[in-house]
Short mmCIF file of C-alpha atoms in Angstrom, two decimals:
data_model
loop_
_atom_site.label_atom_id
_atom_site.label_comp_id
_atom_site.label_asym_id
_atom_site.label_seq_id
_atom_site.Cartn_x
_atom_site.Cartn_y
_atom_site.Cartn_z
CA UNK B 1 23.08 -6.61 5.53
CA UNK B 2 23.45 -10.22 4.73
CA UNK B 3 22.08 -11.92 2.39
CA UNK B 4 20.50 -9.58 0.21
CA UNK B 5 16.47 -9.20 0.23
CA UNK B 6 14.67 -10.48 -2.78
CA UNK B 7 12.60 -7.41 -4.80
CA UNK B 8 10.28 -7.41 -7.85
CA UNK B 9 9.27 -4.11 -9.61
CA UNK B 10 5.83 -3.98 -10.64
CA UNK B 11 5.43 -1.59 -13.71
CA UNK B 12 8.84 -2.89 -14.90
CA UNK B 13 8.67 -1.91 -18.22
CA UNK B 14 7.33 2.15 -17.61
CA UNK B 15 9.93 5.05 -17.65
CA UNK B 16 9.70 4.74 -13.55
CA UNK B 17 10.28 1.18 -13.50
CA UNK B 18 13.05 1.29 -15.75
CA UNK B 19 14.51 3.98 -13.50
CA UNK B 20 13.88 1.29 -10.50
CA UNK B 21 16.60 -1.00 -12.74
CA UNK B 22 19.05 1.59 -12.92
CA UNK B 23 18.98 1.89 -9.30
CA UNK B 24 19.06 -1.37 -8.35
CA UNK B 25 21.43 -2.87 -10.35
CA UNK B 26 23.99 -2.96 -7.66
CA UNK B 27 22.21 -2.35 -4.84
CA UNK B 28 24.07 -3.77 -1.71
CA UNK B 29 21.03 -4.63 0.02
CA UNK B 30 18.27 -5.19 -2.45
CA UNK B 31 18.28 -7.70 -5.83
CA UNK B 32 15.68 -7.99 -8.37
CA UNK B 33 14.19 -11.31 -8.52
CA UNK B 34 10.91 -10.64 -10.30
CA UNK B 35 9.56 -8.17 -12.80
CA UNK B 36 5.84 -7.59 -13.70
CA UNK B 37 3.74 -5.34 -15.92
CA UNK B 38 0.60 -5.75 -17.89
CA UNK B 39 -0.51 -8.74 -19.59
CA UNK B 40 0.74 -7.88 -23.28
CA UNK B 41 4.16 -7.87 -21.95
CA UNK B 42 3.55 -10.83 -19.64
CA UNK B 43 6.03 -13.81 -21.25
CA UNK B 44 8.40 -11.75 -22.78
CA UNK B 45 12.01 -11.36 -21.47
CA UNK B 46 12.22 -7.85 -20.27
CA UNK B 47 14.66 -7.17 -23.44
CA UNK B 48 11.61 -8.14 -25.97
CA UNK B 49 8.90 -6.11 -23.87
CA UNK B 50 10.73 -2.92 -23.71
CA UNK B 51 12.16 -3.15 -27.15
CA UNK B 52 12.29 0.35 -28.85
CA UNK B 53 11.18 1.61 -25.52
CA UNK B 54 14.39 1.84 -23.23
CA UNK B 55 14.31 5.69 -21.86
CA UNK B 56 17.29 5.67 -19.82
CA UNK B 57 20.65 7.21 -20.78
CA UNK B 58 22.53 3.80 -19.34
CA UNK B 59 22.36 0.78 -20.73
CA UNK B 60 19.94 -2.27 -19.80
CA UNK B 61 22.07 -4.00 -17.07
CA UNK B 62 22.96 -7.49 -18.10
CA UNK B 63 21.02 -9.78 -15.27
CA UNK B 64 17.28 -7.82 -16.38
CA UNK B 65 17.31 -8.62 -19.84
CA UNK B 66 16.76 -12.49 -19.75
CA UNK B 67 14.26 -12.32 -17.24
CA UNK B 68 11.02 -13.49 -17.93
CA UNK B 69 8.12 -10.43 -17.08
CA UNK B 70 5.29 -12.01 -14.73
CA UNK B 71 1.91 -10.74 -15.60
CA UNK B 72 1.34 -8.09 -12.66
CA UNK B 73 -2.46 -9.49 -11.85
CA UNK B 74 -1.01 -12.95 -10.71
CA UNK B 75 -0.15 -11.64 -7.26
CA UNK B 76 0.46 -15.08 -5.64
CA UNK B 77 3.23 -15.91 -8.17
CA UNK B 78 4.83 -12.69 -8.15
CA UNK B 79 4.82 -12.31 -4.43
CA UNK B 80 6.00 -16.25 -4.05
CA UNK B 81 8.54 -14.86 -5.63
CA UNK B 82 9.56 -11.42 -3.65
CA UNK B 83 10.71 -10.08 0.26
CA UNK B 84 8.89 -7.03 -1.23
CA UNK B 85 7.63 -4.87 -4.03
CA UNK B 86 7.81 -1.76 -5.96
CA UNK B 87 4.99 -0.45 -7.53
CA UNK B 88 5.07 1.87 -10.71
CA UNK B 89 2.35 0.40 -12.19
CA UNK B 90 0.03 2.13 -14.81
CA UNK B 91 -3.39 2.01 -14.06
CA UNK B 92 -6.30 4.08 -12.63
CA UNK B 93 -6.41 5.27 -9.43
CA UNK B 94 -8.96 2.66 -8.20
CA UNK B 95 -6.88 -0.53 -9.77
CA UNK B 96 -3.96 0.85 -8.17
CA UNK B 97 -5.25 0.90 -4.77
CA UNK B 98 -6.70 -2.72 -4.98
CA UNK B 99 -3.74 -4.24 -6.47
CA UNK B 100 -1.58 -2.66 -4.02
CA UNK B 101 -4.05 -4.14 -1.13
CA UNK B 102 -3.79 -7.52 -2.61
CA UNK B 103 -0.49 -7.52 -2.74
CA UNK B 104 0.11 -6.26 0.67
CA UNK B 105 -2.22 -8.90 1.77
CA UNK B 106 -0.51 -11.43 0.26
CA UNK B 107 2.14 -10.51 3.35
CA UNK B 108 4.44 -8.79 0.71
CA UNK B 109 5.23 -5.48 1.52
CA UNK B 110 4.20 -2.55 -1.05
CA UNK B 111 6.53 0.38 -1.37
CA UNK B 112 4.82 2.59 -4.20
CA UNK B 113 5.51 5.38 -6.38
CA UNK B 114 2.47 6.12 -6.92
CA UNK B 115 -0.24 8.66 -5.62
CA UNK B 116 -3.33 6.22 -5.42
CA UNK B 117 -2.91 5.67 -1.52
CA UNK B 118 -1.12 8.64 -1.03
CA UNK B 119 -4.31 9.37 1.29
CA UNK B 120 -5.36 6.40 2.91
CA UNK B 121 -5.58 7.57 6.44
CA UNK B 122 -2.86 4.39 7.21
CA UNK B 123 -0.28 4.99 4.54
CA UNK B 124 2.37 6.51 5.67
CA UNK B 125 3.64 9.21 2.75
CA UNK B 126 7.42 9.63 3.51
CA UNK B 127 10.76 11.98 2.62
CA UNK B 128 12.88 9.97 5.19
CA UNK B 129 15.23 13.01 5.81
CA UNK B 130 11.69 14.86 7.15
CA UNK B 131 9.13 12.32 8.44
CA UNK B 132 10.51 8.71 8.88
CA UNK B 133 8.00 9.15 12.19
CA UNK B 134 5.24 8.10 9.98
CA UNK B 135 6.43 4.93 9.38
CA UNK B 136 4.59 4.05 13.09
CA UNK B 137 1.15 3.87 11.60
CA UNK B 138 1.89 0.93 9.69
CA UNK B 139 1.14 -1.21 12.73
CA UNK B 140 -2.04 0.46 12.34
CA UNK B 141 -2.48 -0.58 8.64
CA UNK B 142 -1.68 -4.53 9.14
CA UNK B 143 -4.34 -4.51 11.76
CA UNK B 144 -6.63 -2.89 9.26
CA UNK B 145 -5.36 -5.41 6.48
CA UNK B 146 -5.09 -8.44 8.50
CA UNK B 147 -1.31 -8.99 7.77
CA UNK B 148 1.71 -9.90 9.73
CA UNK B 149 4.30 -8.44 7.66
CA UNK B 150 2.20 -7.38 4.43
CA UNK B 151 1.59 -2.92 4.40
CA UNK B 152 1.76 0.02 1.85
CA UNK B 153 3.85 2.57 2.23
CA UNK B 154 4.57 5.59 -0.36
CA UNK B 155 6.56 8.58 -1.40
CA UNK B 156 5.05 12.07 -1.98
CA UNK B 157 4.98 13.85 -5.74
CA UNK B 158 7.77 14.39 -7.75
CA UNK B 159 7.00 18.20 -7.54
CA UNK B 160 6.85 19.02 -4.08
CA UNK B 161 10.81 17.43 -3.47
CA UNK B 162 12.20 20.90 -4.76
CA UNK B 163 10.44 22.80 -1.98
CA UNK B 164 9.08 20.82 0.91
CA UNK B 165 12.55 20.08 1.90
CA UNK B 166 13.52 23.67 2.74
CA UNK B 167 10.21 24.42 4.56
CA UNK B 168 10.95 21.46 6.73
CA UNK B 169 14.27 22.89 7.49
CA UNK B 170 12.69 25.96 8.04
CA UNK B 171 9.80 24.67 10.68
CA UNK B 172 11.28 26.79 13.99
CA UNK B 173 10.27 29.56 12.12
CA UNK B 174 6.82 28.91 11.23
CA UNK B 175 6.42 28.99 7.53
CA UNK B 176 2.85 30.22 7.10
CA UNK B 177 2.24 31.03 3.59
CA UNK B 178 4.21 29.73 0.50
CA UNK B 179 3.45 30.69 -3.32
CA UNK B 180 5.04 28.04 -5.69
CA UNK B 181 5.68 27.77 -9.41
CA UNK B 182 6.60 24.42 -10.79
CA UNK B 183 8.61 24.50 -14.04
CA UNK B 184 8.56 20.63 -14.69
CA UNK B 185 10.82 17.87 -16.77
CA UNK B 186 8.99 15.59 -19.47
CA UNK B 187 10.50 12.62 -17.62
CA UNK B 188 7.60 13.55 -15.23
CA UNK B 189 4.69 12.50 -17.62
CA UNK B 190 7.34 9.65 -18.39
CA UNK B 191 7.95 10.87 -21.92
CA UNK B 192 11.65 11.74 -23.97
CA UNK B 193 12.02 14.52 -26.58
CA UNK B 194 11.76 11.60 -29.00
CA UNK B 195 8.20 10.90 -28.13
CA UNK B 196 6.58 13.67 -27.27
CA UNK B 197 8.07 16.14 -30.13
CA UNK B 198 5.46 18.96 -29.23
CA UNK B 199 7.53 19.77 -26.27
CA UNK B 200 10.67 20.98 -27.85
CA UNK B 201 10.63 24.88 -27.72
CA UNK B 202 7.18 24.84 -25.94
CA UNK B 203 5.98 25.39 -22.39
CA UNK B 204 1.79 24.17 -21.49
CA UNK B 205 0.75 25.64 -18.19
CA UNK B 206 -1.13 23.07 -17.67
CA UNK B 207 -0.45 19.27 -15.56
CA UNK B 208 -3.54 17.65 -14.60
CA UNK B 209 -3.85 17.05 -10.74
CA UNK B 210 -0.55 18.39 -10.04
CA UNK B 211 -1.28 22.05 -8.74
CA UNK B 212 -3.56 19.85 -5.98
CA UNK B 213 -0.81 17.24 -4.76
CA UNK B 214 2.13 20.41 -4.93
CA UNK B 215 -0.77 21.95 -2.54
CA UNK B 216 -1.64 19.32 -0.27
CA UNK B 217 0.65 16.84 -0.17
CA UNK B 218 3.50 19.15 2.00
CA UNK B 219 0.76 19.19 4.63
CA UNK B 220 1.05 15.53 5.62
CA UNK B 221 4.59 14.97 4.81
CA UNK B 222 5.16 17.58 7.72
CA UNK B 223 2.12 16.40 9.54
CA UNK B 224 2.49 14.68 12.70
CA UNK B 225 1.84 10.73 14.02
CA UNK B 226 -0.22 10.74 16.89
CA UNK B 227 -2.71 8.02 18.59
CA UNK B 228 -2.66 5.73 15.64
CA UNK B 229 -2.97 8.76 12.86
CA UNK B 230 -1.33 11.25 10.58
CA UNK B 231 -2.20 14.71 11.90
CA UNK B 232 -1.71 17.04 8.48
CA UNK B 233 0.15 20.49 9.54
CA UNK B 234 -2.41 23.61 9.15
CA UNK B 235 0.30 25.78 7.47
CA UNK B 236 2.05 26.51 5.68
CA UNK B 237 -0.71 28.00 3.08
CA UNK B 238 0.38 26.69 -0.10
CA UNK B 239 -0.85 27.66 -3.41
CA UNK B 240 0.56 26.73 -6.62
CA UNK B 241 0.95 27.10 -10.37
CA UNK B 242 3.07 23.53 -12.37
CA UNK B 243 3.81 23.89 -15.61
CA UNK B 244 5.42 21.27 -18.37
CA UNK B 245 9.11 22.85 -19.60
CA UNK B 246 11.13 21.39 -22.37
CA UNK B 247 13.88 19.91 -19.79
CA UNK B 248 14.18 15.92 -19.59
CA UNK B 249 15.20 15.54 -16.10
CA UNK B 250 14.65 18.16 -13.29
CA UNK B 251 11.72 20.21 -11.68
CA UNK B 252 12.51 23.64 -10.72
CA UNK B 253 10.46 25.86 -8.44
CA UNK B 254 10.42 29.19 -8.07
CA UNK B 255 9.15 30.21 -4.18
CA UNK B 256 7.70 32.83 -2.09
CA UNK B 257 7.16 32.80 1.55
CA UNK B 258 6.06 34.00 4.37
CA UNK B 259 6.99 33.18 8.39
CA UNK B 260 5.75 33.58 11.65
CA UNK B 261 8.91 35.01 12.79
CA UNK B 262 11.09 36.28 9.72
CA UNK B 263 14.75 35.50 10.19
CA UNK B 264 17.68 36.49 9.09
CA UNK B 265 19.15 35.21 5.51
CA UNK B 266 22.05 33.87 7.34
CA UNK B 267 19.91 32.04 9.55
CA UNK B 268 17.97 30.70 6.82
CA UNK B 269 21.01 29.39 5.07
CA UNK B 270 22.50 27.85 7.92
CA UNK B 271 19.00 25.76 8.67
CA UNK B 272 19.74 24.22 5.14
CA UNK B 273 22.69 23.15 5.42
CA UNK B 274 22.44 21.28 8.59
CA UNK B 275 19.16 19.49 7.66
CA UNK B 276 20.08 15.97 8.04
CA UNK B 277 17.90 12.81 8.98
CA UNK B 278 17.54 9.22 9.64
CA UNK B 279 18.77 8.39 5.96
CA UNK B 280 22.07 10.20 6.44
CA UNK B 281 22.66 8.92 10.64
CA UNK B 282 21.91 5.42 9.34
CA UNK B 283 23.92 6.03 6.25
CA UNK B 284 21.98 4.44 4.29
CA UNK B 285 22.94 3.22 0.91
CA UNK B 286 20.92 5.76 -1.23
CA UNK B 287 20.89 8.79 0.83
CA UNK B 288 22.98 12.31 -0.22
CA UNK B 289 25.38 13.21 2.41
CA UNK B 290 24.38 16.35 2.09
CA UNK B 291 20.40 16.33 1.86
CA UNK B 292 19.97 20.05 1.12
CA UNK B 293 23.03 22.40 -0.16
CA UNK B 294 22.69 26.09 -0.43
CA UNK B 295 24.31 27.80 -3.89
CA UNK B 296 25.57 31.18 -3.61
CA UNK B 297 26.07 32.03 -7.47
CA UNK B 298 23.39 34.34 -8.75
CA UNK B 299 22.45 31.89 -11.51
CA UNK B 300 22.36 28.48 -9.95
CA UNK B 301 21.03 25.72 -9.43
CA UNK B 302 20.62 25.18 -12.98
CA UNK B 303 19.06 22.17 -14.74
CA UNK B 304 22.37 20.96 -16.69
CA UNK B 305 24.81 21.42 -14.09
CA UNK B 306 22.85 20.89 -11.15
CA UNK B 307 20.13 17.78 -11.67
CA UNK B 308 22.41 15.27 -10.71
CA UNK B 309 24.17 16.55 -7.55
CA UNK B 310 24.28 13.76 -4.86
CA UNK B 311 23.76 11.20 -7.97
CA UNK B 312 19.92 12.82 -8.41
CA UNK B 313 19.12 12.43 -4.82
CA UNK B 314 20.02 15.82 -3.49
CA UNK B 315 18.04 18.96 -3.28
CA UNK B 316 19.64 22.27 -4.40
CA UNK B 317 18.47 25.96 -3.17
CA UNK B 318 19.71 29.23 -4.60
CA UNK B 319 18.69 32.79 -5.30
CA UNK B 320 17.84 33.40 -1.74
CA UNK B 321 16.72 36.87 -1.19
CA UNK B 322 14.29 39.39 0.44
CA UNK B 323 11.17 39.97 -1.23
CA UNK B 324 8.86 43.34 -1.53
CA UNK B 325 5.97 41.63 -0.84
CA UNK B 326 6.71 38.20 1.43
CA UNK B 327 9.37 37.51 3.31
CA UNK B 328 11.89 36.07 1.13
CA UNK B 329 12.09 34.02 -2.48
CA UNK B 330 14.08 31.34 -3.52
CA UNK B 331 14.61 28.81 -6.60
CA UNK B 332 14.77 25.26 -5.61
CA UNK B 333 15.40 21.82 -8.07
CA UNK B 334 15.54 18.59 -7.43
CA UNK B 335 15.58 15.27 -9.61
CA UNK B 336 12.19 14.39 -10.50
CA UNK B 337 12.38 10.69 -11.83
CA UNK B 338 15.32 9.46 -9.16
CA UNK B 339 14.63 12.05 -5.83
CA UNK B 340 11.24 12.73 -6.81
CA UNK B 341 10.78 8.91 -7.91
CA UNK B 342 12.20 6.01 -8.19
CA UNK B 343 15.64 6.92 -6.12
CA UNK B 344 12.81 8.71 -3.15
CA UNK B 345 10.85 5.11 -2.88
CA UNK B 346 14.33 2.76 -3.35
CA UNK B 347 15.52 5.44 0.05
CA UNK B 348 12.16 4.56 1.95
CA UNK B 349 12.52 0.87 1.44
CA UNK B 350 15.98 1.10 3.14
CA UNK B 351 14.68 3.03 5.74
CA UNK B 352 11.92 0.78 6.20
CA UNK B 353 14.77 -2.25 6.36
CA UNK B 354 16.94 -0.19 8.56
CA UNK B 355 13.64 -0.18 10.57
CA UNK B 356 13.24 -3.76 10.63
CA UNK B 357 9.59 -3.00 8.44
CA UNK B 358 10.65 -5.15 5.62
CA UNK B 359 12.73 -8.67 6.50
CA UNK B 360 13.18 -11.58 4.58
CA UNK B 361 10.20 -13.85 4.15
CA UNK B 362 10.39 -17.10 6.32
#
């Protein structure tokens, strides 16, 4: 890269878009140059509008805290401002989707974290290790939108990252039917101990809309592209169970599966630890070197000393074993707020600037 591309972070002042800062503090290829949220923080340096609210174990970098937040509605002057955008913003479903339109029609380039669009037929949803194909149907989309340059693009739920991985690994096998349980961080509802005391010592069983993304999502993340549309995959069969744990960081999930043709352990474990893609042949700033690693120790991964292997953006699988009813079982984790997140969409955008989808503005 040259000169670096210009980024604002919409939903700048959320636990996600704070995550975004951390990220890109030193990116070598992206720089934040505008940051937007709601109107009551609108006007505020970023220090005054998250005062008391700074979630992040790091400190505010130094070149956020001055910066005047731009009220997220005024597309035109956040977008003058921008090669492209991050969205983290927190609205409903239906304000999410327009404001993402508007921006991409305003010829900036949306990459989002959230699940609003997650389902338009011409977003591509995207793990870049699994299915950077998907990125294709965004020609598709500007024709739709009437842009040049302008598109949406997002990453999948945080809870699927701990599994979905090791099924695509897994595809020459023909995963067919896949029980998960979700044991899921607080970060995930973007919450700390400090505000949201009921959690300490407590487990709900219950995270609205979650059990139906865990479910559904996998299908079109290992879909296929084909004639100007995202094919969803017919199996794997997944049905889940997420439930809120008292961990901060971290979703673990606890697998059973079924294959076409069951193969050996060894096999299994060897599939895993070759999984690469385009993130880690382009070497890409953000991407693990190791996507997936396989841990032999009967009691691993664990939350504390596992979370942050390949700085958050790694995958870890353990516990592999024969089961008495599928196949096999396994325990994955993953990092919910940078994998899972922010770090997942901050990995598409450089794919999608390896890819020559995002360029400077002219």
């Amino acid at each position: 890269m040259g000169e670096k591309l210009k980024v604002g972070i919409l939903g700048a002042t959320g636990m996600v878009g704070q995550r975004f800062i951390t990220l890109l503090a030193d990116h070598p290829w992206f720089e934040i140059t505008a940051l937007a949220a709601s109107p009551r923080s609108a006007g505020k340096t970023y220090e005054e509008a998250v005062s008391g609210r700074w979630k992040m174990t790091t400190p505010m970098p130094d070149a956020v805290k001055d910066m005047v937040v731009e009220n997220v509605n005024e597309v035109e002057k956040v977008a003058a401002q921008v090669d492209f955008v991050f969205s983290a913003v927190d609205m409903s479903k239906d304000e999410i989707r327009a404001i993402e339109e508007e921006y991409a029609r305003s010829e900036t380039p949306v990459v989002s974290n959230n699940s609003a669009h997650r389902w338009t037929k011409d977003v591509p949803m995207v793990v870049p290790e699994i299915n950077i194909d998907h990125f294709q149907i965004i020609a598709d989309q500007k024709k739709r939108l009437g842009t040049s340059r302008g598109f949406i693009a997002v990453k999948p739920n945080c809870s699927i990252q701990s599994y979905t991985p090791a099924l695509a690994a897994w595809k020459k096998f023909g995963p067919k039917e896949v029980v998960a349980c979700t044991y899921q961080a607080i970060s995930g509802a973007g919450k700390t101990f400090a505000d949201w005391p009921e959690m300490v010592e407590n487990v709900i069983p219950y995270i609205g809309g979650e059990e139906e993304k865990s479910e559904q999502e996998p299908l079109k993340v290992l879909g296929t592209y084909k004639d100007g549309q995202i094919i969803n995959a017919t199996e794997p069969k997944i049905t889940c169970q997420c439930v809120r744990v008292p961990v901060l960081n971290g979703h673990t999930a606890a697998v059973y599966i079924n294959f076409e043709q069951k193969p050996k352990k060894e096999e299994l474990i060897e599939r895993l630890r070759e999984f690469r893609g385009f993130p880690q042949e382009a070497k890409l700033p953000s991407a693990p070197g190791q996507f997936i690693r396989y841990m032999e120790e009967e009691d691993r991964p664990q939350v504390k000393l596992d979370v942050d292997y390949e700085h958050g953006m790694g995958v870890s699988i353990g516990r592999l074993r024969e089961d008495s009813i599928f196949d096999y079982k396994f325990i994955g984790l993953s990092h919910n707020t940078i994998r899972g997140a922010a770090g997942g969409a901050v990995l598409c955008a450089e794919a999608l600037t390896a890819k020559k989808c995002i360029t400077p503005k002219q």
